[in-house]
GROMACS .gro file of C-alpha atoms in nm:
model
  353
    1UNK     CA    1  -5.149  -3.462   7.795
    2UNK     CA    2  -4.801  -3.321   7.845
    3UNK     CA    3  -4.455  -3.206   7.611
    4UNK     CA    4  -4.249  -3.362   7.792
    5UNK     CA    5  -4.161  -3.624   7.475
    6UNK     CA    6  -4.152  -3.317   7.268
    7UNK     CA    7  -3.779  -3.267   7.082
    8UNK     CA    8  -3.590  -2.916   7.292
    9UNK     CA    9  -3.562  -2.593   7.042
   10UNK     CA   10  -3.277  -2.363   7.207
   11UNK     CA   11  -3.350  -2.071   7.030
   12UNK     CA   12  -3.078  -1.879   7.175
   13UNK     CA   13  -2.885  -2.177   6.848
   14UNK     CA   14  -3.187  -2.131   6.622
   15UNK     CA   15  -3.162  -1.780   6.633
   16UNK     CA   16  -2.711  -1.836   6.541
   17UNK     CA   17  -2.823  -1.993   6.247
   18UNK     CA   18  -3.040  -1.784   6.158
   19UNK     CA   19  -2.774  -1.481   6.172
   20UNK     CA   20  -2.454  -1.743   6.005
   21UNK     CA   21  -2.700  -1.705   5.693
   22UNK     CA   22  -2.751  -1.384   5.686
   23UNK     CA   23  -2.370  -1.335   5.717
   24UNK     CA   24  -2.328  -1.545   5.415
   25UNK     CA   25  -2.636  -1.423   5.225
   26UNK     CA   26  -2.449  -1.018   5.230
   27UNK     CA   27  -2.134  -1.211   5.149
   28UNK     CA   28  -2.183  -1.321   4.843
   29UNK     CA   29  -2.383  -1.044   4.737
   30UNK     CA   30  -2.060  -0.794   4.830
   31UNK     CA   31  -1.810  -1.107   4.567
   32UNK     CA   32  -2.060  -1.075   4.325
   33UNK     CA   33  -2.168  -0.706   4.308
   34UNK     CA   34  -1.954  -0.474   4.453
   35UNK     CA   35  -1.593  -0.582   4.490
   36UNK     CA   36  -1.387  -0.431   4.336
   37UNK     CA   37  -1.167  -0.552   4.010
   38UNK     CA   38  -0.997  -0.449   3.767
   39UNK     CA   39  -1.174  -0.550   3.501
   40UNK     CA   40  -1.384  -0.353   3.239
   41UNK     CA   41  -1.634  -0.521   2.956
   42UNK     CA   42  -1.647  -0.388   2.663
   43UNK     CA   43  -1.953  -0.463   2.469
   44UNK     CA   44  -2.158  -0.262   2.079
   45UNK     CA   45  -2.320   0.034   2.237
   46UNK     CA   46  -2.534   0.247   2.008
   47UNK     CA   47  -2.511   0.333   1.670
   48UNK     CA   48  -2.664   0.694   1.579
   49UNK     CA   49  -2.818   0.988   1.393
   50UNK     CA   50  -2.534   1.214   1.332
   51UNK     CA   51  -2.834   1.472   1.200
   52UNK     CA   52  -2.971   1.602   1.545
   53UNK     CA   53  -2.555   1.616   1.656
   54UNK     CA   54  -2.532   1.907   1.410
   55UNK     CA   55  -2.667   2.259   1.318
   56UNK     CA   56  -2.597   2.366   0.974
   57UNK     CA   57  -2.650   2.758   0.992
   58UNK     CA   58  -2.875   2.696   0.614
   59UNK     CA   59  -2.788   2.396   0.526
   60UNK     CA   60  -3.037   2.146   0.322
   61UNK     CA   61  -3.215   1.920   0.506
   62UNK     CA   62  -3.318   1.646   0.327
   63UNK     CA   63  -3.207   1.340   0.397
   64UNK     CA   64  -3.439   1.005   0.343
   65UNK     CA   65  -3.174   0.805   0.499
   66UNK     CA   66  -2.920   0.813   0.820
   67UNK     CA   67  -2.594   0.878   0.835
   68UNK     CA   68  -2.505   0.661   1.230
   69UNK     CA   69  -2.191   0.657   1.459
   70UNK     CA   70  -2.128   0.400   1.669
   71UNK     CA   71  -2.035   0.341   2.029
   72UNK     CA   72  -1.857   0.113   2.206
   73UNK     CA   73  -2.016   0.067   2.578
   74UNK     CA   74  -1.737  -0.004   2.869
   75UNK     CA   75  -1.834  -0.107   3.205
   76UNK     CA   76  -1.654  -0.132   3.513
   77UNK     CA   77  -1.694  -0.566   3.595
   78UNK     CA   78  -1.800  -0.749   3.874
   79UNK     CA   79  -1.777  -1.063   3.937
   80UNK     CA   80  -2.133  -1.091   3.808
   81UNK     CA   81  -2.103  -0.947   3.524
   82UNK     CA   82  -1.723  -1.094   3.456
   83UNK     CA   83  -1.903  -1.428   3.441
   84UNK     CA   84  -2.228  -1.381   3.265
   85UNK     CA   85  -2.030  -1.208   2.986
   86UNK     CA   86  -1.789  -1.492   2.974
   87UNK     CA   87  -2.042  -1.664   2.827
   88UNK     CA   88  -2.119  -1.445   2.609
   89UNK     CA   89  -1.976  -1.407   2.206
   90UNK     CA   90  -2.030  -0.990   2.188
   91UNK     CA   91  -1.887  -0.888   2.452
   92UNK     CA   92  -1.461  -0.836   2.580
   93UNK     CA   93  -1.274  -0.834   2.899
   94UNK     CA   94  -0.978  -0.630   2.990
   95UNK     CA   95  -0.752  -0.460   3.229
   96UNK     CA   96  -0.912  -0.099   3.354
   97UNK     CA   97  -0.575  -0.033   3.328
   98UNK     CA   98  -0.529  -0.063   2.930
   99UNK     CA   99  -0.809   0.133   2.888
  100UNK     CA  100  -0.678   0.414   3.164
  101UNK     CA  101  -0.319   0.375   3.128
  102UNK     CA  102  -0.246   0.553   3.424
  103UNK     CA  103  -0.434   0.865   3.385
  104UNK     CA  104  -0.731   0.920   3.649
  105UNK     CA  105  -1.163   0.858   3.542
  106UNK     CA  106  -1.148   1.261   3.562
  107UNK     CA  107  -0.767   1.300   3.316
  108UNK     CA  108  -0.950   0.972   3.125
  109UNK     CA  109  -1.304   1.158   2.973
  110UNK     CA  110  -1.123   1.520   3.007
  111UNK     CA  111  -0.952   1.298   2.731
  112UNK     CA  112  -1.214   1.176   2.524
  113UNK     CA  113  -1.430   1.512   2.576
  114UNK     CA  114  -1.046   1.684   2.392
  115UNK     CA  115  -1.036   1.445   2.145
  116UNK     CA  116  -1.453   1.428   2.052
  117UNK     CA  117  -1.377   1.835   1.970
  118UNK     CA  118  -1.082   1.757   1.731
  119UNK     CA  119  -1.258   1.489   1.551
  120UNK     CA  120  -1.499   1.750   1.493
  121UNK     CA  121  -1.306   2.018   1.340
  122UNK     CA  122  -1.169   1.795   1.118
  123UNK     CA  123  -1.448   1.679   0.991
  124UNK     CA  124  -1.557   2.082   0.986
  125UNK     CA  125  -1.238   2.138   0.792
  126UNK     CA  126  -1.240   1.748   0.576
  127UNK     CA  127  -1.595   1.917   0.400
  128UNK     CA  128  -1.494   2.239   0.399
  129UNK     CA  129  -1.142   2.135   0.234
  130UNK     CA  130  -1.413   1.887   0.013
  131UNK     CA  131  -1.708   2.040  -0.061
  132UNK     CA  132  -1.436   2.393  -0.109
  133UNK     CA  133  -1.603   2.658   0.157
  134UNK     CA  134  -1.362   2.903   0.205
  135UNK     CA  135  -1.259   3.029   0.601
  136UNK     CA  136  -0.999   3.040   0.854
  137UNK     CA  137  -0.934   2.863   1.190
  138UNK     CA  138  -0.982   3.068   1.488
  139UNK     CA  139  -0.871   2.903   1.811
  140UNK     CA  140  -0.837   2.950   2.117
  141UNK     CA  141  -0.641   2.801   2.358
  142UNK     CA  142  -0.404   2.497   2.460
  143UNK     CA  143  -0.528   2.251   2.753
  144UNK     CA  144  -0.364   2.004   3.014
  145UNK     CA  145  -0.584   1.662   2.964
  146UNK     CA  146  -0.313   1.476   3.191
  147UNK     CA  147   0.003   1.414   3.315
  148UNK     CA  148   0.232   1.104   3.214
  149UNK     CA  149   0.357   0.991   3.633
  150UNK     CA  150   0.532   0.831   3.465
  151UNK     CA  151   0.767   1.155   3.277
  152UNK     CA  152   0.651   1.500   3.427
  153UNK     CA  153   0.758   1.675   3.699
  154UNK     CA  154   0.498   1.988   3.764
  155UNK     CA  155   0.216   2.217   3.851
  156UNK     CA  156  -0.030   2.141   3.611
  157UNK     CA  157  -0.310   1.987   3.674
  158UNK     CA  158  -0.662   1.874   3.455
  159UNK     CA  159  -0.790   2.149   3.276
  160UNK     CA  160  -0.598   2.458   3.322
  161UNK     CA  161  -0.551   2.661   3.001
  162UNK     CA  162  -0.206   2.795   2.951
  163UNK     CA  163  -0.183   3.106   2.868
  164UNK     CA  164   0.234   3.192   2.801
  165UNK     CA  165   0.567   3.015   2.845
  166UNK     CA  166   0.807   3.250   2.986
  167UNK     CA  167   0.661   3.481   2.831
  168UNK     CA  168   0.492   3.389   2.497
  169UNK     CA  169   0.149   3.374   2.420
  170UNK     CA  170   0.041   2.966   2.304
  171UNK     CA  171  -0.289   2.944   2.170
  172UNK     CA  172  -0.214   2.668   1.962
  173UNK     CA  173   0.032   2.345   1.950
  174UNK     CA  174   0.293   2.563   1.745
  175UNK     CA  175   0.302   2.805   1.961
  176UNK     CA  176   0.420   2.579   2.261
  177UNK     CA  177   0.663   2.428   1.962
  178UNK     CA  178   0.815   2.778   1.918
  179UNK     CA  179   0.879   2.822   2.364
  180UNK     CA  180   1.029   2.483   2.341
  181UNK     CA  181   1.260   2.615   2.067
  182UNK     CA  182   1.589   2.517   2.215
  183UNK     CA  183   1.508   2.430   2.503
  184UNK     CA  184   1.682   2.168   2.714
  185UNK     CA  185   1.543   1.839   2.943
  186UNK     CA  186   1.578   1.932   3.269
  187UNK     CA  187   1.513   2.305   3.289
  188UNK     CA  188   1.256   2.439   3.518
  189UNK     CA  189   0.996   2.680   3.326
  190UNK     CA  190   0.737   2.975   3.503
  191UNK     CA  191   0.369   2.915   3.247
  192UNK     CA  192   0.155   3.152   3.319
  193UNK     CA  193  -0.240   2.888   3.289
  194UNK     CA  194  -0.564   3.012   3.342
  195UNK     CA  195  -0.743   2.800   3.613
  196UNK     CA  196  -1.087   2.804   3.744
  197UNK     CA  197  -1.053   3.167   3.574
  198UNK     CA  198  -0.801   3.327   3.742
  199UNK     CA  199  -0.457   3.330   3.624
  200UNK     CA  200  -0.157   3.179   3.791
  201UNK     CA  201   0.186   3.104   3.792
  202UNK     CA  202   0.298   2.737   3.828
  203UNK     CA  203   0.633   2.582   3.799
  204UNK     CA  204   0.707   2.247   3.502
  205UNK     CA  205   1.006   2.119   3.420
  206UNK     CA  206   1.113   1.990   3.099
  207UNK     CA  207   1.210   1.660   3.070
  208UNK     CA  208   1.316   1.417   2.727
  209UNK     CA  209   1.038   1.078   2.593
  210UNK     CA  210   0.920   0.953   2.317
  211UNK     CA  211   0.650   1.076   2.146
  212UNK     CA  212   0.389   0.818   1.979
  213UNK     CA  213   0.378   1.074   1.627
  214UNK     CA  214   0.843   1.040   1.618
  215UNK     CA  215   0.901   0.724   1.800
  216UNK     CA  216   1.233   0.768   1.621
  217UNK     CA  217   1.323   1.046   1.830
  218UNK     CA  218   1.340   1.179   2.203
  219UNK     CA  219   1.148   1.448   2.200
  220UNK     CA  220   1.198   1.787   2.461
  221UNK     CA  221   0.827   1.830   2.707
  222UNK     CA  222   0.668   1.919   2.948
  223UNK     CA  223   0.520   1.546   2.967
  224UNK     CA  224   0.170   1.631   2.952
  225UNK     CA  225  -0.101   1.571   2.759
  226UNK     CA  226  -0.230   1.886   2.550
  227UNK     CA  227  -0.583   1.911   2.415
  228UNK     CA  228  -0.675   2.227   2.174
  229UNK     CA  229  -0.971   2.456   2.132
  230UNK     CA  230  -1.045   2.667   1.773
  231UNK     CA  231  -1.362   2.692   1.618
  232UNK     CA  232  -1.370   2.665   1.179
  233UNK     CA  233  -1.516   2.996   1.082
  234UNK     CA  234  -1.664   3.016   0.731
  235UNK     CA  235  -1.621   3.314   0.523
  236UNK     CA  236  -1.996   3.279   0.451
  237UNK     CA  237  -2.237   3.274   0.777
  238UNK     CA  238  -2.473   3.063   0.625
  239UNK     CA  239  -2.227   2.790   0.640
  240UNK     CA  240  -2.156   2.782   1.001
  241UNK     CA  241  -2.149   2.455   1.186
  242UNK     CA  242  -2.258   2.417   1.531
  243UNK     CA  243  -2.282   2.035   1.726
  244UNK     CA  244  -2.468   2.045   1.996
  245UNK     CA  245  -2.361   1.892   2.320
  246UNK     CA  246  -2.355   1.484   2.361
  247UNK     CA  247  -2.246   1.286   2.575
  248UNK     CA  248  -2.084   1.142   2.345
  249UNK     CA  249  -1.626   1.140   2.340
  250UNK     CA  250  -1.366   1.006   2.167
  251UNK     CA  251  -1.285   1.094   1.741
  252UNK     CA  252  -1.447   0.786   1.561
  253UNK     CA  253  -1.750   1.017   1.467
  254UNK     CA  254  -1.468   1.223   1.259
  255UNK     CA  255  -1.583   0.941   0.875
  256UNK     CA  256  -2.002   1.017   0.983
  257UNK     CA  257  -1.929   1.369   1.092
  258UNK     CA  258  -1.778   1.442   0.788
  259UNK     CA  259  -2.048   1.267   0.577
  260UNK     CA  260  -2.353   1.414   0.720
  261UNK     CA  261  -2.178   1.748   0.673
  262UNK     CA  262  -2.147   1.743   0.317
  263UNK     CA  263  -2.408   1.675   0.289
  264UNK     CA  264  -2.588   1.918   0.420
  265UNK     CA  265  -2.377   2.169   0.261
  266UNK     CA  266  -2.452   2.026  -0.097
  267UNK     CA  267  -2.779   1.941  -0.230
  268UNK     CA  268  -2.936   1.569  -0.301
  269UNK     CA  269  -2.918   1.364  -0.071
  270UNK     CA  270  -2.654   1.109  -0.018
  271UNK     CA  271  -2.829   0.842   0.220
  272UNK     CA  272  -2.998   0.726  -0.106
  273UNK     CA  273  -3.253   0.712   0.174
  274UNK     CA  274  -3.019   0.417   0.367
  275UNK     CA  275  -2.921   0.394   0.747
  276UNK     CA  276  -2.572   0.413   0.634
  277UNK     CA  277  -2.367   0.392   0.936
  278UNK     CA  278  -1.990   0.363   1.027
  279UNK     CA  279  -1.667   0.467   1.213
  280UNK     CA  280  -1.322   0.581   1.156
  281UNK     CA  281  -1.138   0.912   1.236
  282UNK     CA  282  -1.070   1.182   0.954
  283UNK     CA  283  -0.808   1.416   0.888
  284UNK     CA  284  -0.882   1.755   0.724
  285UNK     CA  285  -0.719   1.629   0.423
  286UNK     CA  286  -0.966   1.346   0.412
  287UNK     CA  287  -0.804   1.093   0.521
  288UNK     CA  288  -0.957   0.784   0.751
  289UNK     CA  289  -0.806   0.654   1.013
  290UNK     CA  290  -0.809   0.342   1.223
  291UNK     CA  291  -1.005   0.310   1.534
  292UNK     CA  292  -1.037   0.086   1.859
  293UNK     CA  293  -1.340  -0.149   1.926
  294UNK     CA  294  -1.463  -0.184   1.565
  295UNK     CA  295  -1.549  -0.613   1.642
  296UNK     CA  296  -1.855  -0.383   1.885
  297UNK     CA  297  -1.947  -0.172   1.559
  298UNK     CA  298  -2.066  -0.310   1.339
  299UNK     CA  299  -2.256  -0.496   1.618
  300UNK     CA  300  -2.452  -0.183   1.693
  301UNK     CA  301  -2.457  -0.077   1.338
  302UNK     CA  302  -2.636  -0.446   1.268
  303UNK     CA  303  -2.877  -0.371   1.545
  304UNK     CA  304  -3.013  -0.099   1.435
  305UNK     CA  305  -3.057  -0.175   1.056
  306UNK     CA  306  -2.784   0.001   0.857
  307UNK     CA  307  -2.736  -0.137   0.514
  308UNK     CA  308  -2.400  -0.086   0.498
  309UNK     CA  309  -2.033  -0.075   0.729
  310UNK     CA  310  -1.797   0.230   0.613
  311UNK     CA  311  -1.478   0.038   0.788
  312UNK     CA  312  -1.133   0.188   0.809
  313UNK     CA  313  -0.908   0.003   0.564
  314UNK     CA  314  -0.651  -0.018   0.844
  315UNK     CA  315  -0.979  -0.184   1.058
  316UNK     CA  316  -1.150  -0.397   0.784
  317UNK     CA  317  -0.934  -0.708   0.827
  318UNK     CA  318  -1.119  -0.690   1.193
  319UNK     CA  319  -1.382  -0.601   1.119
  320UNK     CA  320  -1.510  -0.819   0.864
  321UNK     CA  321  -1.378  -1.094   1.077
  322UNK     CA  322  -1.666  -1.052   1.274
  323UNK     CA  323  -1.905  -0.985   1.087
  324UNK     CA  324  -1.829  -1.390   0.883
  325UNK     CA  325  -2.012  -1.518   1.198
  326UNK     CA  326  -2.298  -1.301   1.232
  327UNK     CA  327  -2.646  -1.310   1.070
  328UNK     CA  328  -2.617  -1.048   0.814
  329UNK     CA  329  -2.654  -0.847   0.508
  330UNK     CA  330  -2.502  -0.590   0.615
  331UNK     CA  331  -2.266  -0.441   0.344
  332UNK     CA  332  -1.909  -0.386   0.529
  333UNK     CA  333  -1.685  -0.149   0.260
  334UNK     CA  334  -1.314  -0.050   0.342
  335UNK     CA  335  -1.250   0.317   0.265
  336UNK     CA  336  -0.917   0.485   0.295
  337UNK     CA  337  -1.026   0.780   0.273
  338UNK     CA  338  -1.311   1.022   0.234
  339UNK     CA  339  -1.320   0.985  -0.108
  340UNK     CA  340  -1.401   0.632  -0.094
  341UNK     CA  341  -1.667   0.660   0.128
  342UNK     CA  342  -1.845   0.878  -0.174
  343UNK     CA  343  -1.836   0.613  -0.398
  344UNK     CA  344  -1.946   0.367  -0.218
  345UNK     CA  345  -2.262   0.580  -0.138
  346UNK     CA  346  -2.286   0.644  -0.519
  347UNK     CA  347  -2.201   0.305  -0.578
  348UNK     CA  348  -2.528   0.109  -0.283
  349UNK     CA  349  -2.784   0.357  -0.521
  350UNK     CA  350  -3.163   0.467  -0.377
  351UNK     CA  351  -3.376   0.289  -0.190
  352UNK     CA  352  -3.679   0.143  -0.308
  353UNK     CA  353  -3.509   0.095  -0.686
   0.00000   0.00000   0.00000
C-alpha cells in the first residue's frame, strides 16, 4: 500500500499558523492585562478595628465591642478589570489624574501619610479637649509634600523639612506665615531645608494664587503643599497616646480614632458591646468634616457586621442613597459633631439587652 494519494501537509505552513495564534494570544493578554489605561477603580475596602492601632499608657482597655475605621480600595485598572468592574454595582471607575492632581505617585503617597498623621493629632486633641486632659503641643517641623506644577518655581523636593526662610526659623504653619509676611509675588528667597539628613540652601520664588482655604482672595506662597509634624504631650504621662505604624492613609479616620481614645481615657465601654463603624475628619473642637468614598465605606462596614455607621452630616445623603440599595440592618446615623456621635452611642444601648 502506498501513501501517494494522501493529502500533503506543509510543515512550514502549519508552523507559521501556530505562531500566528501564539502571537495573537500574547497581544490579547497584553491588551487585557498589561496595557496601561488612564483609569482607576474604587471599591469597598476594609472595616478595621481601631483598638490595635493605638496605645494609651494607662488607659482603660475594657471594650466588648469594636470601633472600626473604614477604607476605600483604589486599584489601577487594566482592560480586564474595567470590563469586570462595569458589572459590579459596588465599584466606581474614575480617571487616575483626578486622584493625583498633577502629583507623582510618591507625592500622592506622602500626602496621604501626612493626612493620616494630621488626623491622628486632631483626634488626640479632640479627645483630650472632650475629657479635660491638659496638654502641650510640641512641633517637629514643616515638610514639603509636593510642588504644584502650575504655580511652583523652586528647588524643593518631596519630604524636605523647611528649617529656615531667609533666616526665620520654621517649626509650624504660623512660622511660614510670619516669614512670608509683606512679601510679594516674584521674589526669590533663600530657604534652608533638611534633605537626607543634611542642611542645604535652595531657591524658591513666591507666587500669587488662590487657596482652597481662601477661595475669595489671592495669597502669596511657594505653591507647595505642606505637612506639619507635631506631638501632643499630656501633663499626665499615663494618658500619653501612641499610634502604631499603619499602611492606611488619608484624613477620614479622625472621628473613629477620637471615639476609641475617649473610650480608653474614661471608665466604661462606649461600644456597649457593638461593632460601630464610621468615618469623618475631626477638628480639635470636635467638628466632624466630610470625606470621600462614603458609598464604598458603608458596604465595607456592613460586610464586617457593623450595627451602626456614623456618617458626617455632609455625606449623609450620599451614604443613605447607597444603604437604601443594600440588604442590611445596619443603622446609619448623621453626625455633625463629636457630641452627636456620643449621643448616638448612648441611644444604641447595650448588646444583648
